[in-house]
Coordinates of C-alpha atoms in Angstrom, one line a residue:
M74 CA -14.3 21.2 10.3
S75 CA -17.0 19.5 8.8
D76 CA -18.6 16.7 9.6
S77 CA -19.4 15.0 6.1
Y78 CA -15.5 12.7 5.9
P79 CA -16.7 9.5 5.8
P80 CA -15.4 6.8 7.4
I81 CA -12.4 5.1 5.6
S82 CA -13.8 1.9 5.1
D83 CA -17.0 3.3 3.1
Y84 CA -13.8 3.5 0.4
G85 CA -12.7 1.4 -2.1
Y86 CA -9.7 1.7 -4.7
I87 CA -8.9 1.6 -8.5
A88 CA -6.5 1.7 -10.0
D89 CA -4.4 0.6 -12.8
C90 CA -0.7 0.0 -12.0
H91 CA 0.0 4.1 -13.1
S92 CA -3.0 6.2 -11.1
S93 CA -5.6 5.8 -7.8
A94 CA -8.4 6.5 -6.7
L95 CA -10.8 6.2 -3.8
V96 CA -14.2 5.7 -4.1
S97 CA -16.8 6.1 -1.8
V98 CA -19.9 3.7 -1.4
H99 CA -21.9 6.8 -2.0
G100 CA -19.6 6.3 -5.7
S101 CA -18.3 10.2 -4.7
I102 CA -14.5 10.2 -6.3
D103 CA -12.6 11.7 -2.7
W104 CA -9.5 10.9 -3.8
C105 CA -7.2 10.5 -7.0
C106 CA -4.0 10.9 -8.6
M107 CA -3.4 11.3 -11.7
P108 CA -0.7 10.5 -14.1
R109 CA 0.8 8.6 -11.2
L110 CA -0.5 7.6 -8.1
D111 CA 2.1 10.4 -6.4
S112 CA 0.7 12.9 -8.2
R113 CA -1.0 16.2 -7.0
S114 CA -4.5 15.2 -6.4
C115 CA -7.6 16.3 -8.9
F116 CA -9.8 15.0 -6.7
G117 CA -8.8 15.7 -3.1
R118 CA -12.0 15.8 -0.7
I119 CA -10.7 13.5 1.9
L120 CA -8.0 16.0 2.9
D121 CA -9.9 18.9 2.9
W122 CA -14.1 18.7 2.4
K123 CA -14.9 21.7 0.7
K124 CA -11.8 22.4 -1.4
G125 CA -10.2 18.8 -1.9
G126 CA -12.6 18.4 -5.2
Y127 CA -14.3 15.2 -6.3
C128 CA -17.5 13.4 -9.0
R129 CA -19.8 11.7 -8.0
I130 CA -22.9 9.7 -9.2
C131 CA -25.9 8.4 -7.0
P132 CA -29.8 8.6 -7.5
R133 CA -31.1 11.7 -6.8
D134 CA -33.9 10.1 -4.3
R135 CA -32.8 8.1 -1.4
Y136 CA -31.1 4.3 -2.1
E137 CA -29.2 1.5 -0.4
T138 CA -26.6 -0.2 -1.2
S139 CA -23.9 -3.0 -2.0
R140 CA -20.9 -3.3 -3.8
K141 CA -18.4 -6.1 -4.9
Y142 CA -15.0 -6.4 -7.2
L143 CA -16.2 -8.4 -10.3
E144 CA -14.3 -11.1 -11.2
N145 CA -10.7 -10.4 -9.8
S146 CA -9.6 -7.8 -10.6
L147 CA -10.4 -4.0 -9.7
V148 CA -13.6 -2.9 -11.1
I149 CA -15.6 -2.2 -8.2
E150 CA -20.0 -2.8 -8.9
T151 CA -21.6 -0.7 -6.9
T152 CA -25.3 -1.4 -6.9
F153 CA -28.5 1.1 -6.0
K154 CA -31.3 0.4 -4.5
S155 CA -34.4 3.5 -4.6
G156 CA -37.7 3.2 -4.6
E157 CA -38.5 3.3 -8.5
G158 CA -35.9 0.5 -9.1
E159 CA -32.1 -0.2 -9.0
V160 CA -28.3 1.0 -10.7
R161 CA -25.5 0.1 -10.2
L162 CA -22.0 1.5 -11.0
L163 CA -19.1 0.8 -12.1
D164 CA -15.4 2.6 -12.4
F165 CA -12.1 1.3 -12.6
F166 CA -9.2 2.8 -14.7
P167 CA -8.7 0.9 -18.1
M168 CA -6.3 -1.4 -18.3
R169 CA -5.2 -2.3 -21.8
E170 CA -1.8 -5.0 -22.5
E171 CA 1.9 -3.8 -21.3
G172 CA 4.4 -2.5 -24.5
E173 CA 1.3 -2.7 -26.5
H174 CA 0.0 1.3 -26.0
E175 CA 0.5 4.2 -24.0
P176 CA -1.5 3.7 -20.7
Y177 CA -4.9 4.9 -20.8
R178 CA -4.8 7.6 -17.6
Q179 CA -8.6 7.6 -17.5
I180 CA -11.4 7.1 -14.9
L181 CA -14.4 5.7 -16.5
R182 CA -17.8 5.0 -15.3
I183 CA -20.8 3.1 -16.7
A184 CA -23.8 3.7 -15.1
E185 CA -26.4 0.7 -15.6
G186 CA -30.3 0.3 -14.9
M187 CA -31.1 -2.7 -13.7
K188 CA -34.8 -2.8 -12.2
G189 CA -37.6 0.2 -13.0
S190 CA -36.4 3.7 -14.0
V191 CA -34.0 5.9 -11.5
K192 CA -32.8 9.5 -11.8
I193 CA -28.8 10.0 -11.5
L194 CA -27.0 13.0 -9.7
V195 CA -23.6 14.0 -11.6
E196 CA -21.2 16.5 -9.8
I197 CA -17.3 16.6 -11.5
V198 CA -15.4 19.2 -9.3
P199 CA -11.4 19.1 -9.9
R200 CA -9.5 20.5 -7.6
F201 CA -5.7 20.1 -9.5
N202 CA -2.8 20.6 -6.9
Y203 CA -4.0 19.7 -3.9
G204 CA -6.6 21.6 -4.1
A205 CA -5.0 24.6 -4.6
I206 CA -5.9 25.1 -8.5
K207 CA -9.5 25.4 -9.4
P208 CA -9.4 24.7 -13.1
W209 CA -10.8 26.9 -16.2
I210 CA -13.9 24.5 -17.6
R211 CA -14.3 25.2 -21.0
T212 CA -16.8 23.2 -23.8
N213 CA -14.9 20.8 -26.0
G214 CA -18.5 19.1 -27.8
D215 CA -21.2 17.6 -27.2
N216 CA -21.1 17.2 -23.6
S217 CA -17.7 17.1 -23.8
F218 CA -15.0 19.5 -21.6
V219 CA -12.3 20.2 -20.7
A220 CA -10.3 21.4 -17.5
I221 CA -7.2 22.8 -17.5
G222 CA -5.4 24.3 -14.1
G223 CA -1.9 24.2 -13.5
S224 CA 0.6 20.9 -15.0
D225 CA -3.2 19.4 -15.1
G226 CA -5.3 18.6 -17.5
L227 CA -8.7 16.2 -17.9
L228 CA -11.0 15.6 -20.9
I229 CA -15.1 14.6 -19.7
S230 CA -16.9 13.5 -21.4
G231 CA -20.4 11.7 -21.5
D232 CA -23.7 10.8 -23.5
F233 CA -25.6 12.5 -21.5
H234 CA -26.5 15.9 -20.1
L235 CA -24.0 18.5 -18.7
E236 CA -23.3 22.0 -18.1
I237 CA -21.0 24.2 -16.5
R238 CA -21.7 25.2 -12.7
N239 CA -20.1 28.3 -10.8
R240 CA -17.2 28.2 -13.5
H241 CA -15.3 25.9 -12.3
G242 CA -17.1 22.3 -12.4
L243 CA -19.8 20.5 -13.9
A244 CA -23.3 19.1 -13.1
G245 CA -26.3 17.0 -14.7
E246 CA -28.6 14.7 -14.6
V247 CA -29.8 11.5 -16.6
L248 CA -32.9 9.2 -16.1
I249 CA -31.8 5.2 -16.0
E250 CA -34.4 2.9 -17.7
K251 CA -33.7 -0.4 -17.2
G252 CA -31.0 -2.3 -19.9
Q253 CA -29.8 1.6 -20.3
R254 CA -25.9 2.0 -19.9
F255 CA -24.0 5.9 -19.5
Y256 CA -20.7 6.8 -19.5
L257 CA -18.3 9.5 -17.5
S258 CA -15.1 9.9 -19.3
M259 CA -12.3 11.3 -17.2
L260 CA -9.0 11.2 -19.6
W261 CA -5.9 12.6 -17.9
R262 CA -4.1 15.1 -20.5
K263 CA -1.5 17.1 -20.2
P264 CA -2.3 21.2 -20.3
E265 CA -1.0 21.8 -23.9
D266 CA -2.9 18.4 -25.5
L267 CA -6.5 20.4 -25.3
D268 CA -5.6 24.4 -25.3
E269 CA -5.8 24.0 -29.6
G270 CA -9.7 23.6 -30.7
P271 CA -11.9 20.5 -29.8
V272 CA -10.0 16.7 -28.9
E273 CA -11.8 13.9 -29.7
V274 CA -13.8 11.9 -27.3
P275 CA -14.0 7.6 -27.2
G276 CA -17.7 7.2 -28.2
T277 CA -19.3 5.1 -26.4
T278 CA -19.0 1.5 -28.5
E279 CA -15.2 2.2 -27.7
L280 CA -15.7 2.3 -23.8
D281 CA -18.0 -0.8 -23.6
R282 CA -14.1 -2.4 -25.5
R283 CA -11.9 -1.2 -22.6
L284 CA -14.3 -2.9 -19.9
D285 CA -14.6 -6.1 -22.1
E286 CA -10.6 -5.2 -22.3
T287 CA -10.1 -4.2 -19.2
M288 CA -12.5 -7.9 -17.8
E289 CA -9.7 -9.6 -19.8
W290 CA -6.8 -8.1 -18.1
W291 CA -7.4 -8.7 -15.2
R292 CA -8.7 -12.4 -15.3
K293 CA -5.6 -13.1 -17.5
W294 CA -3.6 -11.2 -14.8
S295 CA -5.0 -13.0 -12.0
S296 CA -5.4 -16.5 -13.5
Q297 CA -1.2 -16.7 -12.9
G298 CA -1.6 -17.0 -9.1
K299 CA -1.8 -19.8 -7.2
I300 CA -4.0 -19.6 -4.2
S301 CA -4.8 -22.1 -1.9
G302 CA -6.0 -23.0 1.9
P303 CA -9.6 -21.1 3.9
Y304 CA -7.9 -17.8 3.3
A305 CA -7.8 -17.9 -0.6
P306 CA -10.3 -14.8 -1.4
Q307 CA -8.7 -13.1 1.0
S308 CA -4.8 -13.6 -0.4
M309 CA -6.4 -12.7 -3.9
V310 CA -7.7 -9.8 -2.9
S311 CA -4.7 -8.7 -0.9
A312 CA -2.8 -9.2 -4.2
L313 CA -5.2 -7.0 -6.6
V314 CA -4.4 -4.3 -4.0
L315 CA -0.8 -4.7 -4.2
K316 CA -0.9 -5.4 -8.0
G317 CA -2.4 -1.9 -8.3
L318 CA -0.5 -0.3 -5.7
S319 CA 2.3 -0.9 -8.1
N320 CA 4.0 1.5 -11.2
A321 CA 4.3 -0.6 -14.0
P322 CA 6.9 0.9 -15.8
T323 CA 9.2 0.5 -12.6
G324 CA 7.7 -2.1 -11.1
A325 CA 8.5 -0.1 -7.8
I326 CA 5.4 -0.6 -5.1
A327 CA 3.8 2.3 -3.1
A328 CA 3.4 1.6 0.5
A329 CA 0.2 3.6 0.0
A330 CA -2.3 5.6 -2.3
T331 CA -3.2 8.2 -0.2
T332 CA -1.2 10.8 2.1
S333 CA -2.2 12.5 5.4
L334 CA -4.5 10.4 6.7
P335 CA -4.5 10.3 10.1
E336 CA -3.0 7.4 12.4
S337 CA -4.9 9.4 15.3
P338 CA -8.3 11.3 15.3
G339 CA -7.7 14.1 15.1
G340 CA -4.0 14.4 15.9
S341 CA -0.6 15.0 13.4
R342 CA 0.4 11.8 12.7
N343 CA 0.3 12.4 9.9
W344 CA 2.4 10.7 6.9
D345 CA 2.6 10.3 3.2
Y346 CA 3.0 7.3 2.1
R347 CA 3.3 7.2 -2.1
F348 CA 6.6 5.9 -1.9
T349 CA 8.4 3.0 -1.9
W350 CA 10.3 1.4 1.1
V351 CA 13.2 -0.6 0.9
R352 CA 12.0 -2.8 3.7
D353 CA 9.2 -4.1 1.9
S354 CA 10.6 -5.8 -0.7
A355 CA 11.4 -8.4 1.3
F356 CA 8.1 -9.2 2.3
S357 CA 6.8 -8.2 -1.1
V358 CA 9.2 -10.5 -3.1
R359 CA 8.7 -13.0 -0.1
S360 CA 4.7 -12.8 -0.4
L361 CA 3.8 -12.5 -4.3
W362 CA 5.9 -15.1 -5.3
E363 CA 4.6 -17.9 -3.4
L364 CA 1.2 -16.8 -4.9
G365 CA 2.8 -17.4 -8.3
F366 CA 2.6 -13.6 -9.0
G367 CA 6.6 -14.3 -9.8
K368 CA 6.7 -11.1 -12.9
E369 CA 6.2 -8.8 -9.7
A370 CA 8.1 -9.9 -7.4
D371 CA 10.6 -10.0 -10.1
G372 CA 9.7 -6.4 -10.8
F373 CA 10.2 -5.4 -7.5
R374 CA 13.4 -7.1 -7.2
R375 CA 14.7 -5.1 -10.1
F376 CA 13.7 -1.8 -9.0
I377 CA 15.4 -2.1 -5.9
E378 CA 18.5 -3.1 -7.3
R379 CA 18.8 -0.5 -9.4
S380 CA 17.7 2.2 -7.2
T381 CA 19.9 1.5 -4.5
A382 CA 22.4 0.0 -6.7
G383 CA 25.8 2.8 -6.9
S384 CA 27.0 3.7 -3.8
A385 CA 26.3 1.7 0.1
D386 CA 26.9 4.9 1.3
E387 CA 24.4 6.8 -0.3
L388 CA 21.6 4.1 0.7
Q389 CA 18.3 5.4 1.6
I390 CA 15.0 3.6 2.9
L391 CA 12.6 5.0 0.7
F392 CA 12.2 5.9 -3.0
G393 CA 9.8 7.7 -5.5
L394 CA 7.8 5.5 -7.2
G395 CA 10.6 5.9 -10.0
G396 CA 13.6 5.9 -8.0
E397 CA 14.0 9.6 -6.8
R398 CA 15.9 10.5 -4.4
R399 CA 15.0 13.6 -3.1
I400 CA 12.0 14.0 -1.0
Q401 CA 11.7 17.0 0.2
E402 CA 8.6 16.3 2.8
V403 CA 6.1 19.5 3.2
E404 CA 3.0 20.8 4.7
I405 CA 0.1 22.3 3.1
A406 CA -0.8 24.3 5.8
E407 CA -4.2 25.5 3.8
L408 CA -5.6 22.3 4.1
E409 CA -7.9 20.9 6.9
G410 CA -7.2 17.6 7.0
Y411 CA -9.1 13.8 7.6
R412 CA -11.8 15.3 9.9
G413 CA -9.6 17.8 10.9
A414 CA -6.2 15.9 11.4
S415 CA -3.9 18.4 10.5
P416 CA -0.6 19.1 8.9
V417 CA -1.0 17.4 5.3
R418 CA 2.6 16.8 4.7
I419 CA 3.5 15.7 1.0
G420 CA 6.6 13.7 0.8
N421 CA 8.8 12.0 3.8
A422 CA 10.9 13.7 6.0
A423 CA 12.3 9.4 6.8
R424 CA 14.7 9.3 3.9
G425 CA 16.9 10.5 5.9
Q426 CA 17.2 8.3 8.5
V427 CA 19.6 5.9 9.1
Q428 CA 17.3 2.7 9.2
L429 CA 20.6 0.0 10.0
D430 CA 17.6 -2.7 8.6
V431 CA 17.6 -2.2 5.3
Y432 CA 21.4 -4.1 5.3
G433 CA 19.9 -7.3 6.0
E434 CA 16.8 -7.1 4.1
L435 CA 18.5 -6.2 1.2
L436 CA 20.9 -9.3 1.0
D437 CA 17.8 -11.3 2.3
L438 CA 16.0 -10.1 -1.2
S439 CA 19.6 -11.2 -2.6
W440 CA 19.7 -14.0 -0.8
R441 CA 15.7 -14.9 -1.8
W442 CA 16.6 -15.0 -5.3
H443 CA 18.9 -16.7 -5.4
D444 CA 17.6 -19.4 -4.0
L445 CA 15.3 -19.3 -6.7
G446 CA 17.4 -19.4 -9.3
Y447 CA 18.4 -15.4 -9.9
S448 CA 22.3 -15.2 -9.1
P449 CA 23.7 -11.2 -8.5
D450 CA 26.2 -10.1 -11.4
D451 CA 29.2 -9.3 -10.8
D452 CA 28.3 -5.6 -10.2
Y453 CA 25.8 -6.3 -8.3
W454 CA 27.9 -8.3 -6.4
E455 CA 30.5 -5.7 -5.6
F456 CA 27.3 -3.7 -4.6
L457 CA 26.6 -6.5 -1.8
V458 CA 29.9 -6.2 -0.7
E459 CA 29.9 -2.9 0.6
L460 CA 26.6 -3.4 2.1
I461 CA 28.2 -5.8 4.4
K462 CA 31.5 -3.8 4.6
G463 CA 29.0 -0.9 5.4
T464 CA 27.4 -3.1 8.3
V465 CA 30.6 -4.6 9.8
E466 CA 31.5 -0.2 9.9
N467 CA 27.5 0.4 10.9
W468 CA 25.8 -2.3 13.2
K469 CA 28.1 -1.1 16.9
N470 CA 25.6 2.2 16.2
P471 CA 21.8 3.3 17.1
D472 CA 19.1 4.2 14.5
S473 CA 15.4 5.3 13.9
G474 CA 14.6 1.5 13.4
I475 CA 11.7 -0.3 11.8
W476 CA 9.0 2.1 12.4
E477 CA 11.0 5.4 11.7
M478 CA 10.7 7.2 15.4
R479 CA 11.5 10.7 15.0
G480 CA 13.3 10.6 18.9
N481 CA 16.9 10.1 19.4
P482 CA 18.0 7.2 18.0
R483 CA 18.4 3.7 20.0
H484 CA 20.1 0.1 19.8
F485 CA 16.7 -1.6 18.4
V486 CA 17.0 -5.4 18.7
H487 CA 15.0 -5.9 15.4
S488 CA 18.0 -4.0 13.4
K489 CA 20.6 -5.4 15.3
V490 CA 19.3 -8.8 14.4
M491 CA 18.7 -7.5 10.5
C492 CA 22.5 -6.4 10.5
W493 CA 23.3 -10.6 11.3
S494 CA 20.7 -11.7 8.6
A495 CA 23.1 -9.0 6.7
L496 CA 25.9 -10.8 7.7
D497 CA 24.8 -13.9 7.1
R498 CA 22.7 -14.3 4.2
G499 CA 26.2 -12.8 2.8
I500 CA 28.1 -15.6 4.1
K501 CA 25.9 -18.1 2.3
L502 CA 25.9 -16.0 -0.9
A503 CA 29.5 -16.4 -1.1
G504 CA 30.0 -19.6 -0.3
E505 CA 27.6 -20.4 -2.8
L506 CA 28.5 -18.5 -5.7
G507 CA 32.4 -19.1 -4.9
R508 CA 33.0 -15.6 -4.8
E509 CA 36.5 -14.3 -2.6
V510 CA 35.4 -12.7 0.6
P511 CA 36.9 -12.4 3.9
S512 CA 34.4 -15.1 5.4
D513 CA 36.6 -15.9 8.5
D514 CA 35.9 -11.8 9.6
W515 CA 32.8 -11.4 8.3
I516 CA 31.0 -14.4 10.6
K517 CA 32.9 -13.4 13.5
V518 CA 31.0 -10.0 13.1
R519 CA 28.4 -11.8 12.6
D520 CA 28.9 -14.7 16.3
E521 CA 29.8 -11.0 18.1
I522 CA 26.1 -9.2 16.8
K523 CA 24.2 -12.3 18.2
S524 CA 26.4 -12.5 21.8
V525 CA 25.2 -8.9 22.3
V526 CA 21.8 -9.1 21.3
E527 CA 21.2 -12.5 23.4
E528 CA 23.6 -10.5 25.7
K529 CA 22.5 -6.7 25.8
G530 CA 19.1 -7.2 23.8
Y531 CA 17.5 -9.9 26.0
D532 CA 15.2 -9.6 29.4
N533 CA 16.7 -13.0 31.1
D534 CA 13.8 -12.4 34.4
R535 CA 11.4 -13.1 31.3
G536 CA 13.4 -15.0 29.5
V537 CA 12.2 -12.7 26.7
F538 CA 13.6 -10.2 23.5
M539 CA 12.8 -6.6 24.5
Q540 CA 12.3 -3.5 22.2
S541 CA 15.8 -1.7 22.4
F542 CA 19.5 -2.0 24.3
G543 CA 18.5 -1.4 28.3
N544 CA 14.5 -0.8 27.4
P545 CA 12.9 -3.9 28.9
K546 CA 9.1 -2.9 26.4
M547 CA 7.5 -4.9 23.6
D548 CA 7.8 -4.3 20.2
A549 CA 5.8 -6.1 18.0
S550 CA 8.6 -5.8 15.1
L551 CA 9.9 -9.0 17.8
L552 CA 8.3 -11.2 16.1
L553 CA 9.8 -10.5 12.5
I554 CA 12.7 -12.4 13.8
P555 CA 12.7 -16.2 13.3
L556 CA 12.0 -15.2 9.5
T557 CA 16.0 -14.1 9.4
G558 CA 16.8 -17.4 11.1
F559 CA 18.4 -15.7 13.8
V560 CA 15.9 -18.3 16.3
D561 CA 13.4 -20.6 15.0
F562 CA 9.5 -19.8 15.5
G563 CA 10.0 -22.8 18.3
D564 CA 12.4 -22.1 20.2
E565 CA 11.1 -21.0 23.9
R566 CA 12.7 -17.4 24.1
M567 CA 10.3 -17.2 20.2
V568 CA 7.4 -19.2 22.3
R569 CA 7.7 -16.8 25.4
T570 CA 8.2 -13.1 23.0
V571 CA 4.9 -14.2 20.8
D572 CA 3.2 -14.6 24.6
A573 CA 5.1 -11.1 25.4
V574 CA 4.1 -8.8 22.6
R575 CA 0.3 -10.1 22.9
D576 CA 0.3 -9.4 26.8
D577 CA 2.0 -6.2 26.6
L578 CA 0.3 -4.6 23.7
S579 CA -2.7 -6.4 23.3
E580 CA -6.2 -4.5 22.8
D581 CA -9.3 -5.9 22.1
G582 CA -6.8 -9.1 20.5
L583 CA -5.0 -7.1 18.7
I584 CA -1.4 -6.1 18.6
R585 CA -0.2 -1.9 18.6
R586 CA 2.8 -2.0 17.6
Y587 CA 5.0 -0.1 20.7
N588 CA 3.6 1.4 24.0
P589 CA 2.6 5.0 22.1
E590 CA 4.5 6.7 25.0
E591 CA 7.9 5.3 23.2
D592 CA 7.7 7.7 20.2
G593 CA 7.1 10.9 22.0
L594 CA 4.1 12.0 19.7
E595 CA 1.4 13.4 20.3
G596 CA -2.4 11.2 20.3
K597 CA -2.5 7.6 20.4
E598 CA -2.3 6.0 17.0
G599 CA -4.3 2.5 16.9
V600 CA -3.8 -1.0 16.9
F601 CA -1.6 -2.2 13.7
L602 CA -3.1 -4.4 11.5
A603 CA 0.1 -5.8 9.8
C604 CA 1.5 -6.7 13.3
S605 CA -1.7 -8.7 13.9
F606 CA -0.9 -10.6 11.3
W607 CA 2.7 -10.9 12.0
L608 CA 1.7 -12.6 15.6
A609 CA -1.1 -15.0 13.5
E610 CA 1.8 -16.0 11.8
C611 CA 4.1 -16.9 14.6
L612 CA 1.2 -18.7 16.1
A613 CA 0.8 -20.7 13.4
R614 CA 4.8 -21.3 12.5
Q615 CA 4.8 -22.6 16.2
G616 CA 2.3 -24.8 15.7
R617 CA -0.8 -23.5 18.0
T618 CA -2.4 -23.5 14.7
E619 CA -5.9 -22.2 16.3
E620 CA -5.0 -19.5 18.5
A621 CA -3.1 -18.8 15.1
H622 CA -7.3 -18.4 13.2
D623 CA -8.0 -16.8 15.5
V624 CA -6.0 -14.2 15.2
F625 CA -6.6 -13.9 11.9
Q626 CA -10.3 -13.5 11.4
R627 CA -9.9 -10.8 13.9
V628 CA -7.6 -9.1 12.8
V629 CA -9.6 -9.9 9.1
S630 CA -13.2 -8.9 10.4
K631 CA -11.3 -5.1 10.4
G632 CA -11.5 -4.9 6.9
N633 CA -13.8 -3.4 4.7
D634 CA -16.9 -4.9 2.7
L635 CA -14.2 -5.3 -0.1
G636 CA -11.7 -7.3 2.1
L637 CA -9.6 -3.3 2.3
F638 CA -7.1 -2.3 5.2
S639 CA -6.0 0.5 6.3
E640 CA -2.8 0.8 8.3
E641 CA -4.3 1.0 12.0
Y642 CA -7.3 0.3 13.3
D643 CA -9.1 2.3 16.1
T644 CA -11.1 -0.1 18.9
S645 CA -12.5 2.6 20.8
S646 CA -14.8 3.6 17.6
G647 CA -13.9 0.4 15.4
E648 CA -13.1 2.7 12.4
M649 CA -10.1 2.6 10.4
L650 CA -6.7 5.1 11.2
G651 CA -3.7 5.1 9.0
N652 CA -3.2 5.6 4.8
F653 CA -5.2 3.3 3.0
P654 CA -5.3 0.7 1.4
Q655 CA -1.9 -0.5 3.1
G656 CA 0.4 -2.2 1.5
L657 CA 2.1 -3.4 4.1
T658 CA -1.0 -5.1 6.0
H659 CA -2.3 -6.8 2.4
L660 CA 1.4 -8.1 2.4
S661 CA 1.6 -9.2 6.2
L662 CA -2.0 -10.8 5.6
I663 CA -0.5 -12.9 2.5
A664 CA 2.0 -14.0 5.0
A665 CA -0.3 -14.7 7.6
A666 CA -2.7 -17.2 4.8
V667 CA 0.2 -18.8 3.2
A668 CA 1.4 -19.8 6.9
L669 CA -1.9 -21.5 8.0
A670 CA -2.3 -23.1 4.8
D671 CA 1.0 -24.5 5.1
V672 CA 0.0 -25.9 8.4
E673 CA -3.1 -27.1 7.3
S674 CA -1.3 -28.9 4.6
Q675 CA 1.3 -30.9 6.6
S676 CA -1.8 -31.6 9.2
K677 CA -3.4 -33.2 5.7
K678 CA -0.3 -35.6 5.2
Q679 CA -0.2 -36.7 8.2

């Protein structure tokens, strides 16, 4: 195993709502998937330092770095300072107005001299299909090359000298003086489009225009946000991440941009998160709408409706970004994994699990949108009725729960509460829409679920809700119960449950999902950052504002210098764990920030 893998926090995230990439603080693109975020990687050494491929731009001599996102965009500016001078590197996917043209599907890297002169090294080592293919690289023109392998191709061009190295890579050096700009463009193309003679490449004037066009695109998009309160800057970064994780043609939002970054150091808790989960739809709609990004919220709602509509019996918990249902999980044995954490997995077998909470998530989604003036039409209402029937038929069964545990199914309290929520939202929707439904039967089942949860899912000795029937362990998913209205945030049982979750699952002031021995997997995972934001939200809604701020600030401190978060955090090593950037973490940050802003606003009115 190589010792060269940087911490996950070293990476920044760039995307264009189609493709995405991770760029290290040292100017190396170590993960990139084009033309879609869930495509096979063309640079992927974050999963195998020797085989995965990369694209690096950095000074030849020793240097210091700093970086930031430019003006509420996903354009990263990295500043390199060496003894001879200073250079800034801009990394981004060019954006253009929706509907006018096809997306560029291009990474553009611009190096600009700011002080003195700096010798810059450039290395481009494409490796297609998760490192399995060393592409054929051939000259296309002056400092222009095509790289072809399998069903992938890159058109690589620059305005400085590049040469082919070892047949399957490119390298060059350039001395950058103050005021000079140098460009590197990498356009994804189908191999057949690169196979017939020289291909035209964009010139420097055009590349400058694409930078201006991209900045204007992000300014226009971010200006829609209605973000206030003490954590507005963090919320904006999270909104940008969610936008980057979205798929423009379908409206889907990926759970994360990567696969197989380990939840346990060197362990096997490695999953592919480049898909969209039904349950995340409710969080996405809620968070994005509250920040003023109604178009993205509606796009995700429509994607979920399209992907899940039809037969409730065929409901899946996750889908591909294009709505794909068949998502086979396979292991790539030849990749060593990030810092030796194997196996590397592509696809996700959780698609076949039974997770009863999806009934509640979909009904809650429809209820929220009805409340905003978007009521279900006749066809979708028929599907919702099927979901409620499915809830009635299945709520007594065990399931795999929100955490997708791969052991024996259980009667998870969160899942039962979401079944209650499905019926509760269905009853309310039917009443407001004037739909003919067996209301008495639905009310009876809804009330029965509540009674069963309060009897079997409640620990009378401690006065708290518990993870599953007959299991008095704590579970961070219990923090979500009051979002459904099953109990109020201020209900004494909920206040005690919040304290019990914090007492039992706290690690250095942050929250684990559950006790790690619960899932039967090897290795100890880190604290779960989304759960820690859930705690902050609960505390805020309970009026425990000072505690909520303390928790929120502690979680925010675990992000990197760009404000990006992974799924988990290792309190012993101080490093991020899990796939990155993680959508659920950023969604939960927004929800907690909104709760704290609401509390602050209410206190000012009093």
